[in-house]
XYZ file of C-alpha atoms in Angstrom:
483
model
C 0.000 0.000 0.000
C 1.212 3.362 -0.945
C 1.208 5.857 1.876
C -0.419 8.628 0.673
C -0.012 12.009 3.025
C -2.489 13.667 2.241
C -5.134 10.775 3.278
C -3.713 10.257 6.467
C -5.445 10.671 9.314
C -2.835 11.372 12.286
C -5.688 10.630 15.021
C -4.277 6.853 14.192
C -1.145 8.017 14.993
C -1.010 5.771 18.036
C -0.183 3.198 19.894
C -2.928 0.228 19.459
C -2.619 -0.205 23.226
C -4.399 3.740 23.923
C -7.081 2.026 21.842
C -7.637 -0.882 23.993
C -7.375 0.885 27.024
C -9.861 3.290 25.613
C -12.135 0.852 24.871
C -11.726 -0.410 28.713
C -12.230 2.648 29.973
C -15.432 3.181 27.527
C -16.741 -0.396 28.914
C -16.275 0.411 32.111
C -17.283 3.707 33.123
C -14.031 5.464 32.701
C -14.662 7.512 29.860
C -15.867 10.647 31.303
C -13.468 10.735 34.243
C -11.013 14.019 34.269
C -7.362 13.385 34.357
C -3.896 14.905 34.141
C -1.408 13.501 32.320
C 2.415 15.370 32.211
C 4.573 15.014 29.345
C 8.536 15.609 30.987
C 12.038 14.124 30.304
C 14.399 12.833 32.280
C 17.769 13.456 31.135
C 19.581 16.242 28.957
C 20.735 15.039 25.846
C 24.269 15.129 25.372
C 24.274 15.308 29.134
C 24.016 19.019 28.680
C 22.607 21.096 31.084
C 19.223 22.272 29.543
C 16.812 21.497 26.657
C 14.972 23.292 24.367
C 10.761 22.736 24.096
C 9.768 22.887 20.842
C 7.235 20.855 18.803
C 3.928 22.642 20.160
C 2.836 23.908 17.118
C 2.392 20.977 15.339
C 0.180 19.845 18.794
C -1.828 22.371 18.193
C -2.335 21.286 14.719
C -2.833 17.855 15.440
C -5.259 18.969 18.522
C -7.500 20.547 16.400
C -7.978 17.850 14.107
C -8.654 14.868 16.381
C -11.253 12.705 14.579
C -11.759 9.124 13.556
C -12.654 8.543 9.451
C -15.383 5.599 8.833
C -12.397 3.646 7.174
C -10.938 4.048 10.307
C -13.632 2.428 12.359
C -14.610 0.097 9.395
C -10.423 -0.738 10.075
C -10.760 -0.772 14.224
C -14.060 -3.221 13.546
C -12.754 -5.386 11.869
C -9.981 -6.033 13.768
C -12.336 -7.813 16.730
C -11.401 -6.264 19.643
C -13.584 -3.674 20.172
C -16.858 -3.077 21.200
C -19.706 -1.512 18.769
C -20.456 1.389 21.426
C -16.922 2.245 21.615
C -16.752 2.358 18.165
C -20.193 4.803 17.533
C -18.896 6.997 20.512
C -15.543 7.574 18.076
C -17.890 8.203 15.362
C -18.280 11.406 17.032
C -14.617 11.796 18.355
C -12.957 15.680 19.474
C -10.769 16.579 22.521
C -12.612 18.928 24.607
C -9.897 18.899 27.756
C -7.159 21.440 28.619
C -3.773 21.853 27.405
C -1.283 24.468 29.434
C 2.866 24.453 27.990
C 6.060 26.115 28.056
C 5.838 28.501 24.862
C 8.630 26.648 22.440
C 11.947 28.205 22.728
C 11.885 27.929 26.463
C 15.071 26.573 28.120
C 13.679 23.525 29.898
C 14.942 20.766 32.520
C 14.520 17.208 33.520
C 11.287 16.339 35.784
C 9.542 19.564 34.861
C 6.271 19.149 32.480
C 6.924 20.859 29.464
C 2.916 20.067 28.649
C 0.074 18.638 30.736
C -3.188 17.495 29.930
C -6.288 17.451 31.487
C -9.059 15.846 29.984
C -11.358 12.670 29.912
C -9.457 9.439 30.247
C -9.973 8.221 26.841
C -9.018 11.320 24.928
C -6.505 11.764 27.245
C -5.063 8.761 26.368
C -5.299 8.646 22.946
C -3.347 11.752 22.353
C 0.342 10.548 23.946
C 2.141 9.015 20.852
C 1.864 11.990 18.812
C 2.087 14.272 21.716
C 5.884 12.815 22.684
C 6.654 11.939 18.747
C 6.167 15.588 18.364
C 8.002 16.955 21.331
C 10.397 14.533 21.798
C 11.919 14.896 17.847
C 11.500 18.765 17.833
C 13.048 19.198 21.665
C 16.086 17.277 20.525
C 16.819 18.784 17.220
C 16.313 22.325 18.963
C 18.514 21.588 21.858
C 20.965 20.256 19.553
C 21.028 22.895 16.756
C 21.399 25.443 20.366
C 24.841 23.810 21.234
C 26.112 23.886 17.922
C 25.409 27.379 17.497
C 26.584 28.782 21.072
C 29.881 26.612 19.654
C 30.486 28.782 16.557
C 30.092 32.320 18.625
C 27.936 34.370 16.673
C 29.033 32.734 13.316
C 26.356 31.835 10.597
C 24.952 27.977 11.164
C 23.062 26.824 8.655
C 20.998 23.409 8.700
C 22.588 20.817 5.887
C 21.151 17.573 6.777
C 17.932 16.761 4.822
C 19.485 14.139 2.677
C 20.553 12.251 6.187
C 17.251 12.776 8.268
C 15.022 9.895 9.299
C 12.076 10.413 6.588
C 10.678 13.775 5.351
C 9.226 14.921 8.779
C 12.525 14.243 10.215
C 13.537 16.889 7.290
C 10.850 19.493 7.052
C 10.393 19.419 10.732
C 13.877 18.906 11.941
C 14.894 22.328 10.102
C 12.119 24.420 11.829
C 12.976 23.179 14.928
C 17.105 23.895 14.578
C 15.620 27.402 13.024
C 14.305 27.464 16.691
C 17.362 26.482 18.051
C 19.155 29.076 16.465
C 20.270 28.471 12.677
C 19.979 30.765 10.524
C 18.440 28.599 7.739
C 18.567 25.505 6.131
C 18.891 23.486 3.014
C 15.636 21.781 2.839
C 13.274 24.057 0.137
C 9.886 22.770 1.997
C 10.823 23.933 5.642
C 11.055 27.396 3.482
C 7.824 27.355 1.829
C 5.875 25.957 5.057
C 7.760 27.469 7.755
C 9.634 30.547 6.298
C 12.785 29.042 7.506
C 15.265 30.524 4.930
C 16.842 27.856 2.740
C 19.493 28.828 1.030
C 22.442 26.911 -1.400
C 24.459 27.296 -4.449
C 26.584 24.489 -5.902
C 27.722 20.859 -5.219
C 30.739 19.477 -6.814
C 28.814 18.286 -9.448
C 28.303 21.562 -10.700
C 32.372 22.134 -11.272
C 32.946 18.389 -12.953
C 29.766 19.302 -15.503
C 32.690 21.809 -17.134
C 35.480 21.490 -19.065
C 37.707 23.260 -16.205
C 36.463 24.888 -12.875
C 37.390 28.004 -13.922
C 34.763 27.436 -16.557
C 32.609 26.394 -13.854
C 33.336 29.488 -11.523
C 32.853 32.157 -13.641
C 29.394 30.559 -15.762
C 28.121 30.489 -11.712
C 29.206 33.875 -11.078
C 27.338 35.190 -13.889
C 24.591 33.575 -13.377
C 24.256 34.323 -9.570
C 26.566 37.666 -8.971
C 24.833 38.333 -6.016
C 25.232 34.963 -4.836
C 28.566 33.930 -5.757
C 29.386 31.258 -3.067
C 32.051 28.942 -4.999
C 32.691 25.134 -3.622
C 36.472 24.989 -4.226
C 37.482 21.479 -2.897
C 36.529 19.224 -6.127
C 40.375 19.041 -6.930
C 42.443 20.809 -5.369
C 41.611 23.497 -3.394
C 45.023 25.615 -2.567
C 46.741 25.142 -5.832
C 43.620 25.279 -8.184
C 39.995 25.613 -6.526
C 41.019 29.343 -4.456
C 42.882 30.764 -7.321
C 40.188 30.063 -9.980
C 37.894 31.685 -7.368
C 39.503 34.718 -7.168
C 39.875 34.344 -11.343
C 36.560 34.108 -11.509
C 36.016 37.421 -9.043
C 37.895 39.586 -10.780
C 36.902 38.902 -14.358
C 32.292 38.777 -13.168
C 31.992 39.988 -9.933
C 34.537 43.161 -9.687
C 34.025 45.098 -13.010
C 29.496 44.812 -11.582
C 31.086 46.364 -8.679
C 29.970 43.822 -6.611
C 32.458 42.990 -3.653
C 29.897 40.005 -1.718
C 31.099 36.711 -2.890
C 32.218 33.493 -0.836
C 33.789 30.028 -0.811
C 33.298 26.935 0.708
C 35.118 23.659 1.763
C 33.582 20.643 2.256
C 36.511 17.959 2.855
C 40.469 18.483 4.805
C 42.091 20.215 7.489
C 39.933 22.881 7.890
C 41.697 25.082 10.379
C 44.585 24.940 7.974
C 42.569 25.135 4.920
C 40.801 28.097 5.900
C 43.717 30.086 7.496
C 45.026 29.709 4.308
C 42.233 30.511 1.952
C 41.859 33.420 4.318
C 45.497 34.986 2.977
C 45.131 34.217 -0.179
C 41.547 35.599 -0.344
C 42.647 39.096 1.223
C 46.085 39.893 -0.583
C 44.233 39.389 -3.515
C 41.843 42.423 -2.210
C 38.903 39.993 -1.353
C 39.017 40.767 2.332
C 35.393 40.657 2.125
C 34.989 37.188 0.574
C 33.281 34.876 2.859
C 34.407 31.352 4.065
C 32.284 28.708 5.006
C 32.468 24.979 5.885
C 30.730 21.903 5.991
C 31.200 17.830 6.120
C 30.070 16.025 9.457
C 30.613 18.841 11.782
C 29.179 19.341 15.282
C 29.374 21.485 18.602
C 32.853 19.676 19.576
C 34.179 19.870 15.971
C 33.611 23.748 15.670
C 34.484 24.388 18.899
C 38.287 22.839 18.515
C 38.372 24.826 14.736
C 37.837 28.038 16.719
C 40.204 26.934 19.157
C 43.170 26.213 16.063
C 42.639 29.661 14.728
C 40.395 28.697 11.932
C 38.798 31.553 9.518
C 35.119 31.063 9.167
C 32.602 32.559 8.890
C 29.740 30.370 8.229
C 29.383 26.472 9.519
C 26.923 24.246 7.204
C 26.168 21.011 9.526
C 24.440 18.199 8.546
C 23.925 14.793 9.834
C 24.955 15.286 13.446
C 21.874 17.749 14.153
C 19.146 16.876 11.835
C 19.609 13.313 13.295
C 21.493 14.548 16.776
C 23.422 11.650 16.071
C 25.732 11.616 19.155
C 22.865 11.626 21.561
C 19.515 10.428 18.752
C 16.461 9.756 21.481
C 15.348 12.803 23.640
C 13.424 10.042 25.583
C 10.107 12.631 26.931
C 7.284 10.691 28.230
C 3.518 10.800 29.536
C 2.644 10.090 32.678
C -0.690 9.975 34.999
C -0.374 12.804 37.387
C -3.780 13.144 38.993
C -7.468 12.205 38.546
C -10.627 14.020 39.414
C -13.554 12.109 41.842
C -17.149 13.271 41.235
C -17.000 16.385 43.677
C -14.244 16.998 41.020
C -11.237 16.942 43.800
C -8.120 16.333 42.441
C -6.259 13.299 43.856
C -2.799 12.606 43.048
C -1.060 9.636 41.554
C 2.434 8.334 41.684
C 4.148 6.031 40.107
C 6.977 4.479 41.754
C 9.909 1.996 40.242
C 13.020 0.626 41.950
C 14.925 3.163 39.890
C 14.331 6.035 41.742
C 14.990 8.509 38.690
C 11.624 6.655 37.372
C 9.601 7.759 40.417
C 7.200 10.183 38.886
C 6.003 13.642 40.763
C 1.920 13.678 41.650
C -0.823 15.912 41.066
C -1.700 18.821 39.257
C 0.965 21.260 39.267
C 2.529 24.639 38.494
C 5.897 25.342 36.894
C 7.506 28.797 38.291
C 10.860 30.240 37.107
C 12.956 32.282 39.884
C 14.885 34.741 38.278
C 17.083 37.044 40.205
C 16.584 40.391 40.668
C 19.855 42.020 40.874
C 21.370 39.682 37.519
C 18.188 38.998 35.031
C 19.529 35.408 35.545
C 17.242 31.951 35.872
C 18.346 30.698 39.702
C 16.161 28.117 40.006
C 12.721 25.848 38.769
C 9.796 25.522 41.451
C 7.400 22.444 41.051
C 3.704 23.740 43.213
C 0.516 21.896 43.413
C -1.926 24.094 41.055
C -3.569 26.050 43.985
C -0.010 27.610 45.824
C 1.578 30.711 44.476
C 4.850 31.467 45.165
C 5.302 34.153 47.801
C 8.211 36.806 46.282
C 8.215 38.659 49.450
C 10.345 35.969 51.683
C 13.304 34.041 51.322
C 12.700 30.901 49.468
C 14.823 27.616 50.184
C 15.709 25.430 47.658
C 17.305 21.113 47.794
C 19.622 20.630 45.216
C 17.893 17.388 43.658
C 20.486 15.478 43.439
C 22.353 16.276 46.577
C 18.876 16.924 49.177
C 21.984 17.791 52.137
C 22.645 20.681 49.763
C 20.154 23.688 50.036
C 20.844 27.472 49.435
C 17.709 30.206 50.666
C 17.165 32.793 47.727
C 15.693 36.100 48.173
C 15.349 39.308 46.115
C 13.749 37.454 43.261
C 10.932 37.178 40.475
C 8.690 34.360 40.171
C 7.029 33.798 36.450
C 5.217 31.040 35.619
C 6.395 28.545 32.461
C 3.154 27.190 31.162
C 0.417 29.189 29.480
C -3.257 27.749 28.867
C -3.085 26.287 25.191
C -6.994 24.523 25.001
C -10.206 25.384 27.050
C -12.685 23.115 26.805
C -11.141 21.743 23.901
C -11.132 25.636 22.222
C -7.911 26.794 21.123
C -7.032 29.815 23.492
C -3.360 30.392 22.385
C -1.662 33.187 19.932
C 0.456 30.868 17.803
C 3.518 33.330 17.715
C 5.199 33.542 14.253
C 8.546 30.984 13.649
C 10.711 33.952 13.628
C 9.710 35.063 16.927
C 9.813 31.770 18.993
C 13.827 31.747 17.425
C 13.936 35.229 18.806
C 12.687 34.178 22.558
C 14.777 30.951 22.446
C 18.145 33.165 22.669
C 16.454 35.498 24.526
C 15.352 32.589 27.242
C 19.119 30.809 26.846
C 20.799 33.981 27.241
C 18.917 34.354 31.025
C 20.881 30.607 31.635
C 24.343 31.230 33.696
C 27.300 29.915 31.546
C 27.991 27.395 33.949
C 24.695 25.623 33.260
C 25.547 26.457 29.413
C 28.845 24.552 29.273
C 29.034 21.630 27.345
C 30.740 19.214 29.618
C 30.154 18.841 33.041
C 27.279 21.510 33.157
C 26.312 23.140 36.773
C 23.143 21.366 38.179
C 20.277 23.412 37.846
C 17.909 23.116 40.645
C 14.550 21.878 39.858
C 12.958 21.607 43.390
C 9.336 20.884 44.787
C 7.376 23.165 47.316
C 6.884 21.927 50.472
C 3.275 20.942 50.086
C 3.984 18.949 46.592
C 7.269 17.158 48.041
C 4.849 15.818 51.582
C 2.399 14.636 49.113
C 4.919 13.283 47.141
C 6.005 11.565 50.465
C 3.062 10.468 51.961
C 2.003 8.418 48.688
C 5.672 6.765 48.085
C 5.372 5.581 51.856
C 1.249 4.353 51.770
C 2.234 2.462 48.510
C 5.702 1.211 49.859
């Protein structure tokens, strides 16, 4: 069978097991009943020390157009499993729950939820595949695309990797989400038309073995581009022959137009030496203005050690190792039961507890504050409440490191903003989608906020992430009646 996009129906995006245990809860009285499900990680990628939310658009998407097709139920009956009321009640299928998140862009860290739900069980439960597909792909490529551009240090970073990215989602939606990260653009033509995520290119080697010589090559580009005369001068050999036809091709198209923006890029050697020496060449023949840029299987680490060898770039094209965040490929978010609702429509909390302790989940419906500090701008801590406390800005605060509970430091003089924002009431869409541009824009906005001990790339600072007193005694008392 030919899968066909546009006849896909993402509601059946799911695991088969949310339809079983929807058809439980249907059968058994469950299908009305309110509860909260959190969608968190547990560990940095990288083993950085933040992550980046993104992915919430195409929630919202996917929110809105929650229904089941009569193939589909013609497909779910005749599998044998479930029963004919169940199947007329998704006849008439919507979500009409809540949705609160962190806007994407927002620094995030593990144990937090970056999204909860509250709705009734079955839509509830229907709704977590695509819910973590989408955050957990998006949140990694963002976080990753971040690190590789706080490596180059204000240099250019474009997105190269369409051609390696798991499938065309992995590619369309893999470049918005490094756009949110912080690139500049991409390669991929489709992010550009759907997303407005600039895409940008100019030659691949093929381009300069279609002539007779490169010079050939150069200078037919040249005029055919002059104001985007980026030349790829590796395909033979790029100090004695690819530079010098370059700067051949310069002065013959480009100079007598007047026209002084041009550039070259490498895409295989010793780039440090490569470039220092393209650099020379480039400037004594009076094209200081020429621009260098780089690709082939670069990362964070990569352009960092470059930088560090004196390297002259200007502009870092990287490909497979973010589109596919190879080093560190699973972002590993998940969806958990916080809390259900009784008839009065009290919330109770739920835990769920595991031998590994970093598997112990945190109960109830909650808040997520940020505590910035007054006196620096800077993010000092996250706060985990239950959904009815607000945080108190007035007195000193004390805070357990969470991985270290001996450790605690008392914070005062500080701001208190909450992370997630109402995204559905009552199943209505109550959010401003901002544009692409401006979620980029609040990403380094957010990061910049983050001290650059919790930005380094090895051995990060620990970022507390602590729970008020009244969530950690719940937390407590349930871990020691289900002991």
């Amino acid at each position: 069978m030919t899968l066909k996009r546009d006849n896909l129906n993402l509601t059946m995006l799911c695991d088969f097991y949310e339809l079983t245990m929807g058809n439980g809860y249907f059968k058994y009285g469950y299908k009305d009943r309110i509860t909260y499900f959190d969608v968190f990680f547990r560990n940095v990628p990288d083993n950085g020390g933040f992550a980046i939310a993104a992915g919430l658009e195409q929630v919202i998407d996917y929110i809105q157009d929650l229904h089941f097709t009569e193939e589909d139920i013609e497909y779910l009956r005749g599998r044998g499993l479930f029963d004919e009321e169940f199947l007329a009640y998704l006849k008439d299928f919507r979500f009409t729950g809540d949705i609160y998140a962190v806007p994407e862009g927002t620094p995030v860290f593990p144990k937090e939820p970056l999204l909860t739900v509250r709705a009734p069980a079955i839509q509830a439960q229907l709704i977590e595949t695509f819910l973590l597909l989408a955050i957990n792909h998006q949140s990694l490529i963002a976080t990753k695309a971040n690190r590789v551009v706080r490596a180059a240090e204000g240099r250019t970073v474009l997105e190269f990797g369409s051609r390696r990215a798991q499938g065309a989602d992995g590619a369309i939606l893999g470049a918005r989400a490094a756009y949110i990260g912080g690139c500049h653009g991409t390669a991929c033509t489709v992010s550009d038309q759907l997303f407005g995520v600039h895409a940008g290119g100019t030659m691949a080697h093929a381009w300069v073995q279609m002539f007779d010589t490169q010079y050939e090559a150069f200078k037919t580009y040249c005029e055919t581009y002059p104001h985007n005369a980026v030349l790829l001068v590796d395909t033979y050999n790029t100090l004695k022959s690819g530079i010098p036809d370059a700067i051949r091709a310069f002065n013959d198209v480009l100079k007598p137009l007047g026209i002084r923006d041009c550039g070259i890029r490498l895409d295989s050697g010793d780039m440090a030496y490569l470039t220092r020496k393209a650099r020379k060449m480039l400037d004594e023949a009076g094209w200081e203005s020429c621009k260098i840029s780089v690709s082939n299987s670069l990362d964070e680490y990569l352009i960092q050690d470059l930088l560090r060898q004196g390297a002259q770039i200007d502009l870092f094209g990287v490909g497979e190792r973010l589109i596919t965040a190879r080093s560190e490929p699973v972002f590993g978010g998940v969806y958990k039961l916080a809390a259900v609702e009784d008839e009065a429509g009290n919330v109770i909390p739920k835990i769920k507890i595991s031998e590994n302790v970093g598997k112990i989940t945190n109960p109830h419906f909650k808040k997520v504050y940020r505590l910035f500090g007054n006196d620096t701008g800077k993010a000092i801590a996250d706060y985990l409440t239950v959904y009815d406390e607000t945080v108190d800005e007035t007195k000193p605060l004390r805070l357990f490191d969470p991985d270290a509970t001996w450790k605690a430091q008392e914070i005062t003089n500080f701001t208190a903003r909450e992370l997630q924002v109402p995204i559905f009431k009552n199943g209505e869409l109550v959010y401003q989608k901002p544009s692409l541009d401006d979620i980029r824009t609040y990403c380094l906005q957010q990061v910049d906020t983050l001290w650059d001990e919790v930005k380094r790339f090895d051995n990060p600072h620990n970022y507390y992430v602590d729970l008020s007193q009244k969530l950690w005694d719940i937390k407590y008392g349930l871990l020691k009646n289900n002991s």
